[in-house]
Structure formats: C-alpha cells, structure tokens
Short mmCIF file of C-alpha atoms in Angstrom, two decimals:
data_model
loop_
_atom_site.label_atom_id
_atom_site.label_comp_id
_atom_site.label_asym_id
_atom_site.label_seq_id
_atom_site.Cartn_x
_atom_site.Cartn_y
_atom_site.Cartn_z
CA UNK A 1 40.51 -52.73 25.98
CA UNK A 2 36.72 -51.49 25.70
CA UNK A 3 38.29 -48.14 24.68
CA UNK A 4 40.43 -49.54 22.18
CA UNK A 5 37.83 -51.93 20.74
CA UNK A 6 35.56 -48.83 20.45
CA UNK A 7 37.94 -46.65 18.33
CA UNK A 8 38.34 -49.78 15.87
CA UNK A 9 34.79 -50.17 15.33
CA UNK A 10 34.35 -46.36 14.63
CA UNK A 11 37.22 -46.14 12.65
CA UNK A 12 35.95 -49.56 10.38
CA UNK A 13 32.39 -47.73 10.21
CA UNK A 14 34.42 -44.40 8.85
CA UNK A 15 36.03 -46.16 5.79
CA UNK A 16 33.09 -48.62 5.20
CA UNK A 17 30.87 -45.10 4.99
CA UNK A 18 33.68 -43.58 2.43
CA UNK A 19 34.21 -46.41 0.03
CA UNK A 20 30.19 -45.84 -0.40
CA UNK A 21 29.90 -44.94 -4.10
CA UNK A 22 28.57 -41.18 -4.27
CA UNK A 23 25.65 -40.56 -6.32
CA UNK A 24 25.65 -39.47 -9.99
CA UNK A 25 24.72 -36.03 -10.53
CA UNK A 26 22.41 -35.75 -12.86
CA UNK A 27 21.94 -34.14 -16.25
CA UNK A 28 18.96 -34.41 -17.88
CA UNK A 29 19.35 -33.28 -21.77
CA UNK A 30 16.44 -32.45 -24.19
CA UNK A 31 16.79 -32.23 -27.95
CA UNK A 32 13.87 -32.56 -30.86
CA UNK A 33 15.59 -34.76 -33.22
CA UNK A 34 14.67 -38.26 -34.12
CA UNK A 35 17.19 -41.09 -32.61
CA UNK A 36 18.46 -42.44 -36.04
CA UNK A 37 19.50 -38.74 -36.99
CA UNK A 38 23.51 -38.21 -37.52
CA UNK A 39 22.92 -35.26 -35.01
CA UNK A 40 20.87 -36.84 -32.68
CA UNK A 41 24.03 -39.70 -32.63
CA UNK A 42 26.44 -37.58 -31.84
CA UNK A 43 24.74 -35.77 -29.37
CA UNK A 44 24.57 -39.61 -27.88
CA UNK A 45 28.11 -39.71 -28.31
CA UNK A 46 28.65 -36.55 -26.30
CA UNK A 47 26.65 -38.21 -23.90
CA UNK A 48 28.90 -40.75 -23.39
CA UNK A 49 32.26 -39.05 -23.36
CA UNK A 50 30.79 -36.56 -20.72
CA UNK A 51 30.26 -39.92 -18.32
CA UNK A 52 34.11 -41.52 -19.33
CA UNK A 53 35.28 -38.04 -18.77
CA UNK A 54 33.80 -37.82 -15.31
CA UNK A 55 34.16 -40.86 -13.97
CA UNK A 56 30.81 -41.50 -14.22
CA UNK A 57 30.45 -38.39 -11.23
CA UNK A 58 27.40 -36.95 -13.86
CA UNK A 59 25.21 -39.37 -15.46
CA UNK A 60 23.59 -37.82 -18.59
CA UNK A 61 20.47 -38.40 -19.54
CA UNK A 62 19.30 -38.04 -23.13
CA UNK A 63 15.77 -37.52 -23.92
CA UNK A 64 14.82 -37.87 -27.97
CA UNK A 65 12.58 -36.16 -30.28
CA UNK A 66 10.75 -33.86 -27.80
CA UNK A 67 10.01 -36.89 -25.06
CA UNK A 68 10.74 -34.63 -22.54
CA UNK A 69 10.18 -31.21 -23.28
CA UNK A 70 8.66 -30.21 -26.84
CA UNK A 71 11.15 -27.83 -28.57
CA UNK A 72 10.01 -24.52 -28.53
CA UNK A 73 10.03 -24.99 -24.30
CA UNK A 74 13.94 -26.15 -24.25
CA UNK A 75 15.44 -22.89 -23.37
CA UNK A 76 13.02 -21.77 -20.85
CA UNK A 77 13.43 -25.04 -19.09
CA UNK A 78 16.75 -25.14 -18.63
CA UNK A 79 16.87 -21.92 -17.56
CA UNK A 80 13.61 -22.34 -15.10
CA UNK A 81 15.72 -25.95 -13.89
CA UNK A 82 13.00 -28.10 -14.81
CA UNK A 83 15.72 -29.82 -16.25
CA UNK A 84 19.53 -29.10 -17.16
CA UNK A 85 20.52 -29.07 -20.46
CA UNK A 86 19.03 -28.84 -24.09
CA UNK A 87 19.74 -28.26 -27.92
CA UNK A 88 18.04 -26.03 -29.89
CA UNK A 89 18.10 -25.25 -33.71
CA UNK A 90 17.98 -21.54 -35.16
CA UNK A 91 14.53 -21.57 -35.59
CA UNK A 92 13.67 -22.17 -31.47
CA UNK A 93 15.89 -19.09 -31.00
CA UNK A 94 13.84 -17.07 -33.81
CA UNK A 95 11.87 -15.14 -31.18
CA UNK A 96 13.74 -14.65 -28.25
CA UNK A 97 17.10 -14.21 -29.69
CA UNK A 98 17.14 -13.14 -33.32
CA UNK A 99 20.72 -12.96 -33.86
CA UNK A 100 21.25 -17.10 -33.93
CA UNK A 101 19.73 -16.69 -37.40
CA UNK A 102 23.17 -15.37 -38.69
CA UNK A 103 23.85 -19.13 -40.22
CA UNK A 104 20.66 -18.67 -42.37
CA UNK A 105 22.37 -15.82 -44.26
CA UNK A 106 22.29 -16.95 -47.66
CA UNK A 107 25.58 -18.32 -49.04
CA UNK A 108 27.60 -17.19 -46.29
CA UNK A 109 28.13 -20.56 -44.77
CA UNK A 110 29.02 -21.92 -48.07
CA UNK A 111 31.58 -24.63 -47.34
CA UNK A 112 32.76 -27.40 -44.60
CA UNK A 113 36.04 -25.08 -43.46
CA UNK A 114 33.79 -22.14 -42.16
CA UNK A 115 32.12 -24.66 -40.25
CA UNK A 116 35.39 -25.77 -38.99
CA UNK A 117 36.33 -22.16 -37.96
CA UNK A 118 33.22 -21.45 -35.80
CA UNK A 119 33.85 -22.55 -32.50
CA UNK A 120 36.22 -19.89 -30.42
CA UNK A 121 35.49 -17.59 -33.52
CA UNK A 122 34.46 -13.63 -32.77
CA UNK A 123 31.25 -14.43 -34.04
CA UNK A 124 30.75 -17.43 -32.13
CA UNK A 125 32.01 -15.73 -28.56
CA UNK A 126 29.31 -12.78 -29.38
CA UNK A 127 26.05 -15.69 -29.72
CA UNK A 128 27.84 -16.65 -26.68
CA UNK A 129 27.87 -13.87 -24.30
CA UNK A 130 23.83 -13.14 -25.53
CA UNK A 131 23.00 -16.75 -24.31
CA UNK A 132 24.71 -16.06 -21.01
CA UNK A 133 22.83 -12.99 -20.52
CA UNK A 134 19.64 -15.55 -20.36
CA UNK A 135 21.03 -17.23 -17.58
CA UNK A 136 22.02 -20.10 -19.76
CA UNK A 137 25.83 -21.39 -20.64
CA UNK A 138 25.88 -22.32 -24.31
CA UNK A 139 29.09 -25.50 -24.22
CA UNK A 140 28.68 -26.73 -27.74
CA UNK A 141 28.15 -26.08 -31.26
CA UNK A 142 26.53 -28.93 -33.42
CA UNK A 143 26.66 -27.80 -37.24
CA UNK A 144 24.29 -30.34 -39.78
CA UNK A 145 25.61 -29.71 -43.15
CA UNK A 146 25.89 -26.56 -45.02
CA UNK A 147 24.11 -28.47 -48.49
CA UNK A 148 20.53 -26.94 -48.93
CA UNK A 149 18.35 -29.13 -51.01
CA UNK A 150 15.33 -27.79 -52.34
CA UNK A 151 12.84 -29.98 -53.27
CA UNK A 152 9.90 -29.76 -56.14
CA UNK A 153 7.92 -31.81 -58.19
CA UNK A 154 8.46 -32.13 -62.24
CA UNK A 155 10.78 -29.47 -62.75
CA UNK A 156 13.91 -27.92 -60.90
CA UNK A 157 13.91 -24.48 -58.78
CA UNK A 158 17.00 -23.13 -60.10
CA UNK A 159 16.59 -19.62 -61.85
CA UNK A 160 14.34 -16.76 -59.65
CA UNK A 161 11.82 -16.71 -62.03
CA UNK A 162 11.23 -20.53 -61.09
CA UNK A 163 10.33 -19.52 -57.49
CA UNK A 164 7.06 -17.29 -58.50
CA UNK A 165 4.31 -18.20 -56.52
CA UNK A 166 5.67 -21.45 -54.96
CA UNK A 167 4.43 -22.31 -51.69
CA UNK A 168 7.47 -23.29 -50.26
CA UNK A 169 8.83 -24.93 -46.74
CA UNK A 170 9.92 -21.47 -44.51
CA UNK A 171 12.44 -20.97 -42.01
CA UNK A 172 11.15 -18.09 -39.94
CA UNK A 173 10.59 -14.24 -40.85
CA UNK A 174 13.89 -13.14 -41.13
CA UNK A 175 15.17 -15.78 -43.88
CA UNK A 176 11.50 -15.65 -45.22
CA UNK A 177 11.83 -12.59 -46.91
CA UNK A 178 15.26 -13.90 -49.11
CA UNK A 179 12.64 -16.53 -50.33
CA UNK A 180 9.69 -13.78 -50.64
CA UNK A 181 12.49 -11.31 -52.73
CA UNK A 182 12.87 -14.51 -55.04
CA UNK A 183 8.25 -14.19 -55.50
CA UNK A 184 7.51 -17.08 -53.44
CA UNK A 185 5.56 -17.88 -50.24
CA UNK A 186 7.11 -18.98 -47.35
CA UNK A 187 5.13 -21.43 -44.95
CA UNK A 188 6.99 -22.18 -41.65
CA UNK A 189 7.28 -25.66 -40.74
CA UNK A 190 9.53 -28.49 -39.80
CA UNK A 191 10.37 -31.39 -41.78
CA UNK A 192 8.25 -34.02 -40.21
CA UNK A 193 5.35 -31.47 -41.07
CA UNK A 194 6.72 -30.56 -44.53
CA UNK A 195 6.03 -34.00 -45.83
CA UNK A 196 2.93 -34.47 -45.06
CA UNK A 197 2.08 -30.65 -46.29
CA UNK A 198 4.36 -31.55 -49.69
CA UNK A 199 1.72 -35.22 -50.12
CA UNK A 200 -1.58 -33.00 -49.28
CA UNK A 201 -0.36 -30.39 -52.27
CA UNK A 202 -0.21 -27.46 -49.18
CA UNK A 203 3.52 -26.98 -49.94
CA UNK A 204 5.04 -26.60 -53.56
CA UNK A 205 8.10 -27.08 -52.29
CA UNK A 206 10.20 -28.30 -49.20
CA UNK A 207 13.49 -26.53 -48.43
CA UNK A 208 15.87 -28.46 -45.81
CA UNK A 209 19.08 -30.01 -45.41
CA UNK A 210 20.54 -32.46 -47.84
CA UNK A 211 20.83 -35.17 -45.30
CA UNK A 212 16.82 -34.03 -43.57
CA UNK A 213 15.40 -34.85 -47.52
CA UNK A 214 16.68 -38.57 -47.51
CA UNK A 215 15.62 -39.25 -43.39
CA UNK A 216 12.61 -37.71 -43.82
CA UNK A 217 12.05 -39.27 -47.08
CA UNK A 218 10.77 -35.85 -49.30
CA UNK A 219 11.76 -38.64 -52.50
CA UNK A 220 8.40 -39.56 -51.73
CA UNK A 221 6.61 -36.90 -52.45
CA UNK A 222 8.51 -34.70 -54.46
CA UNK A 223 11.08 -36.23 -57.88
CA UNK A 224 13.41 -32.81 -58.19
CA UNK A 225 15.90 -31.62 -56.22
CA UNK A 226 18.29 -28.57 -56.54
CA UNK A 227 21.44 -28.84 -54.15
CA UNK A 228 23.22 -25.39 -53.44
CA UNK A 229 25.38 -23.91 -50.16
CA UNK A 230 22.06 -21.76 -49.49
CA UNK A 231 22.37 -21.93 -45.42
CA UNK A 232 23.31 -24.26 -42.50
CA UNK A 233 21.61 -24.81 -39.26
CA UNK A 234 23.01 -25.58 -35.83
CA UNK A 235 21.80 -27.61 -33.21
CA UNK A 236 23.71 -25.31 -29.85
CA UNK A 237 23.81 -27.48 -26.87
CA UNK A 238 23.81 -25.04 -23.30
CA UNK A 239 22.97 -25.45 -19.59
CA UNK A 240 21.15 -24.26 -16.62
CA UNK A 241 24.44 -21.47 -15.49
CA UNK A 242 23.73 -22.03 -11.64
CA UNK A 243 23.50 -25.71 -12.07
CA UNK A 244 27.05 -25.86 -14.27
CA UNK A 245 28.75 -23.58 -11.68
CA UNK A 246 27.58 -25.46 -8.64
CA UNK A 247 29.84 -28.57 -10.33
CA UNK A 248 33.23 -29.57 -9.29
CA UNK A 249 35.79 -28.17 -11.64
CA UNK A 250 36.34 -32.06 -12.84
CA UNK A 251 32.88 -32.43 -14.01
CA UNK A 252 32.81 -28.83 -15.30
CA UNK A 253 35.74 -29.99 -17.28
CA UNK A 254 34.43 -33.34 -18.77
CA UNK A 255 31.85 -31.20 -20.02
CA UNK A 256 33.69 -28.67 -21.61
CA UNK A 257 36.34 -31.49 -23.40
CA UNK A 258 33.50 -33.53 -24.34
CA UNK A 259 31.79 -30.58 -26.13
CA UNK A 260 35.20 -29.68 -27.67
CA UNK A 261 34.77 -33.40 -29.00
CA UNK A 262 31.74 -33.25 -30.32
CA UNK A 263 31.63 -30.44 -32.41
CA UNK A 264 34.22 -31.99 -34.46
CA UNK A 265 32.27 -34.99 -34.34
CA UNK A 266 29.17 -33.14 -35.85
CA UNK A 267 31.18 -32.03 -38.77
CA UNK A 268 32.70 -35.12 -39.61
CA UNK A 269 28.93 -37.21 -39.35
CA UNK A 270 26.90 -34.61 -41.76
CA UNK A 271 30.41 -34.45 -44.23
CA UNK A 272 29.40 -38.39 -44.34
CA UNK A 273 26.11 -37.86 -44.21
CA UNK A 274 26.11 -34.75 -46.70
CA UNK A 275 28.04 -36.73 -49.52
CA UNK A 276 26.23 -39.85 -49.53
CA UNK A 277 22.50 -37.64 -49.90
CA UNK A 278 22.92 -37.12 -53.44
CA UNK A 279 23.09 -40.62 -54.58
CA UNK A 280 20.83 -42.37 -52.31
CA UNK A 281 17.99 -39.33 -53.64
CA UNK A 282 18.89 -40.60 -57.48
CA UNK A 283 18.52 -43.94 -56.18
CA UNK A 284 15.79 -43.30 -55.29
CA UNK A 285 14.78 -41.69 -58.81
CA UNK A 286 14.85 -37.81 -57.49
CA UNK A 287 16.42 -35.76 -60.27
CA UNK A 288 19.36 -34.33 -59.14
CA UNK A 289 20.88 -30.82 -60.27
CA UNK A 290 23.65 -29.41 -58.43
CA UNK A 291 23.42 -25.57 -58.82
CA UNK A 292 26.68 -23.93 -60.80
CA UNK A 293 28.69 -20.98 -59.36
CA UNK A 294 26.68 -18.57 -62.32
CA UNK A 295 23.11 -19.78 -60.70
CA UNK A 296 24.38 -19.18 -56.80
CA UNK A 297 25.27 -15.90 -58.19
CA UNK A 298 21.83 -14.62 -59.50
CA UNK A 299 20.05 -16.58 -56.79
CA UNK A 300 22.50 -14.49 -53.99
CA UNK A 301 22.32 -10.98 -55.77
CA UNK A 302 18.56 -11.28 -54.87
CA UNK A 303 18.22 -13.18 -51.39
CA UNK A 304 21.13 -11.79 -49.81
CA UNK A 305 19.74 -8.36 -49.62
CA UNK A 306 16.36 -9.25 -48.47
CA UNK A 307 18.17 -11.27 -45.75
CA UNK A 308 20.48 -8.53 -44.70
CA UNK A 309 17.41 -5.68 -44.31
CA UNK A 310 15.51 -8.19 -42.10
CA UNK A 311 18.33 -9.35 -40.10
CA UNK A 312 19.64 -5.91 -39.45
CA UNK A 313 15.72 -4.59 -38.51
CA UNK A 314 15.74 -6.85 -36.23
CA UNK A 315 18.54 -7.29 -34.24
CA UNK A 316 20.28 -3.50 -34.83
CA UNK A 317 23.74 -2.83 -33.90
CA UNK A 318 24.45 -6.25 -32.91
CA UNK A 319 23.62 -7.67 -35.90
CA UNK A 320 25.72 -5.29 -38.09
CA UNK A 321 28.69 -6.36 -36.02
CA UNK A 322 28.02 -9.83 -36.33
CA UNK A 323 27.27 -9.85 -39.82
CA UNK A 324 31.30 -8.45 -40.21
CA UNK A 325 32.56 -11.05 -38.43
CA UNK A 326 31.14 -14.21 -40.01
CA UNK A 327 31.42 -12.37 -43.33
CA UNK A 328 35.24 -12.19 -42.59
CA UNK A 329 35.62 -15.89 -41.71
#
C-alpha cells in the first residue's frame, strides 16, 4: 500500500512539474527610430506576430529610439550578445559594410514595385551572405519610402546649377560625392540633428525622406520642397547567428514568417505614409514641386556617375556585381 501510495505521489509531482509554464526566451531588439514613426510601428507589429507565432515561447522586447543601445553600436552588440537583435539604416552600415549603400544609388530605386521585388532577390541574397560573414543573420528587410524630399528655403533645388554652394543634409561619403558632382556641400547628419542645423542657418538644405520632413517637422524651418525618386533607405532587422540557431525550429520559424510579414507591412505603411506627405507639407504652407521626368534626367546624368566611381572604389568586385543586379530589377 506504502509502495503504491509512493508511486502516486511521484507520479502527481511529475505532471504538476510539466504543466509548469516554461520560460520565455528572450529577445531583446534595438532600433533608433522614434515610437510614432510608420517604421518604428511596424517593427512593433513584427514584434507581436513573432510572440502569436510562437506561442508566446520568445517574448520580444522592443527598445525605441536608441534606449538601449545608441545606433552606431547595434551591430556590434548583437553580434558581441549584449543583446539579440537590432535594425540598422544604410548609414550605420557605411563603415563596416559599404555595399548596404546600394539603395542610395541615385534613381535606381525609383518606384514602390522594386521595393516589392527585393526580398529573395540576387541582390538581396548577396547583402545577405556579407552580413552572415559578421556572425550576424539578417531576417528582414524594412524599406521607408523611395520619395526623396529636399528641402530649402525661398526657392526650389531643382536644376544643378541650384545646388552650388548649398550646405546641404549628407548621407555618408559614398552618396556625398553625387551631391558634391551637383557643387554642393554635404554635411552628415540625421534628421533630428538636421533641424536644428536647418533653424541655426548651419544647413542650406535638409535632404530626407518624404514621410522624415513632415515627423520631423523641416516645414518649420524651411517653406520649399522638391519631391523626386532620388534614393530609399532600409531599416534591415538581423540577429545574434549562435543565439537564432540555438532556437527550436518553431521559434526559428515564427521568426522567419513574421519577418516575411513585415516587410510587406513596411511597404504598405510608407505607400500611406509617402502619399499623404505632400499635402500635409502644403498644409502646412511648404511649396511643393514635384520634379518632371526631363529634371530627374539632368539631375541623374550628373549624380549617378559620381555615385557609381565611389561605390565601386569602395567596395570593388562586389560592388560591380551588385550594382548589375539591382540595376536589372
């Protein structure tokens, strides 16, 4: 009886300990971009989706407009396992990886359905295989729009000769020197810095996304804008690759499906966000000219070359190929 009593006990202990909940794993994300950004919400979204997916097995933990880890730190980070997972912009891969500046090649990203052909592309797999070689696992692609405002005060930037001597809002040294072939100077520096540089009279004028010049308010400080298909910019989401391994195939899974997910998501929010810009900047009285196919045309003849010398200096044999491949897309 004792004996039998004893195996019931042990076997009630057994299932009590197994219908314990298991811990979350989790995954600690950093990204620079404020909360109310359409980026920064769907990078929320992908959050989510990445829990549902999983069954809540990771719990993902977003961290805002460099709480955690300031940008230019994300990669090495993640790939030191301070934490285990980030997004980064072109210009955070400037130095260490040169060729993510392919989407700043002037004009070449020049409409919605390129953006919509970029993940699984050649070009996309190539990025992807030079991330891995980091030790990081690169699982998404988060495109903002591919509408380039460029911002000024009394008068429009349209025609080269307009750019002479403007001090104007940079985007690292390889697209620099397409805005250097056009005579003006280039002065790196993010948005949140750009206004404050564009209301001290540093910068002439402020070159970002169309969606970037209404959150970060440039109608404030500047009443012209020129809109044109000059470049896009990414946000890449990517992992700590021993971490990602080490997960069950299920989690590994969720992650991959949610990413899938989300980089439709991205294009849909800055479509949204891309066509309202326009008339919420005249609203709020910023002259609005939309450049014509003849002005792309002269601005491209000039900037593309620059763009191309740089780009191919710098990243060599790689770069040629990779040029090829988006050009084809």
């Amino acid at each position: 009886m004792k004996k039998i009593f004893g195996v019931a006990i042990w076997l009630f202990l057994m299932t009590s300990l197994t219908n314990i909940p298991q811990a979350s794993e989790i995954m600690r994300c950093s990204h620079q971009l404020p909360p109310n950004d359409h980026i920064a919400k769907v990078i929320d979204q992908w959050a989510a989706e990445i829990e549902t997916l999983s069954e809540n097995d990771i719990d993902v933990q977003i961290n805002s407009a460099n709480s955690l880890v300031k940008a230019p730190r994300n990669a090495e980070a993640v790939r030191a396992g301070e934490l285990e997972c980030a997004f980064s912009n072109n210009i955070q891969w400037t130095e260490s990886l040169p060729l993510m500046d392919i989407t700043l090649e002037p004009f070449a990203f020049r409409n919605v359905e390129i953006h919509k052909k970029w993940s699984g592309s050649p070009a996309a797999s190539v990025l992807e295989r030079r991330i891995a070689e980091t030790g990081l696992t690169n699982v998404t692609w988060l495109f903002t729009t591919w509408r380039t405002t460029i911002t000024s005060k009394d008068r429009h930037l349209v025609k080269p000769s307009d750019f002479k001597g403007i001090r104007i809002q940079g985007l690292g040294p390889i697209f620099n020197t397409a805005l250097e072939a056009l005579g003006s100077k280039p002065v790196d520096m993010p948005d949140r810095l750009a206004y404050k540089a564009l209301e001290k009279g540093e910068l002439d004028a402020g070159l970002t996304n169309v969606s970037s010049a209404l959150s970060e308010r440039y109608y404030e400080v500047q009443d012209h804008v020129t809109i044109l298909p000059l470049f896009t910019v990414f946000y890449n989401g990517y992992v700590n690759t021993e971490w990602y391994n080490a997960l069950p195939e299920k989690s590994r899974q969720a992650i991959i499906d949610a990413s899938a997910k989300a980089e439709i998501w991205a294009i849909e929010a800055s479509e949204i966000s891309a066509a309202a810009a326009p008339g919420l900047l005249k609203g709020e009285d910023m002259q609005i000219h939309i450049a014509t196919m003849p002005e792309i045309e002269v601005l491209k003849d000039i900037m593309l070359p620059a763009f191309k010398n740089k780009y191919l200096a710098t990243t060599g044999r790689n770069g040629v190929d990779l040029i090829t491949l988006v050009d084809q897309m």
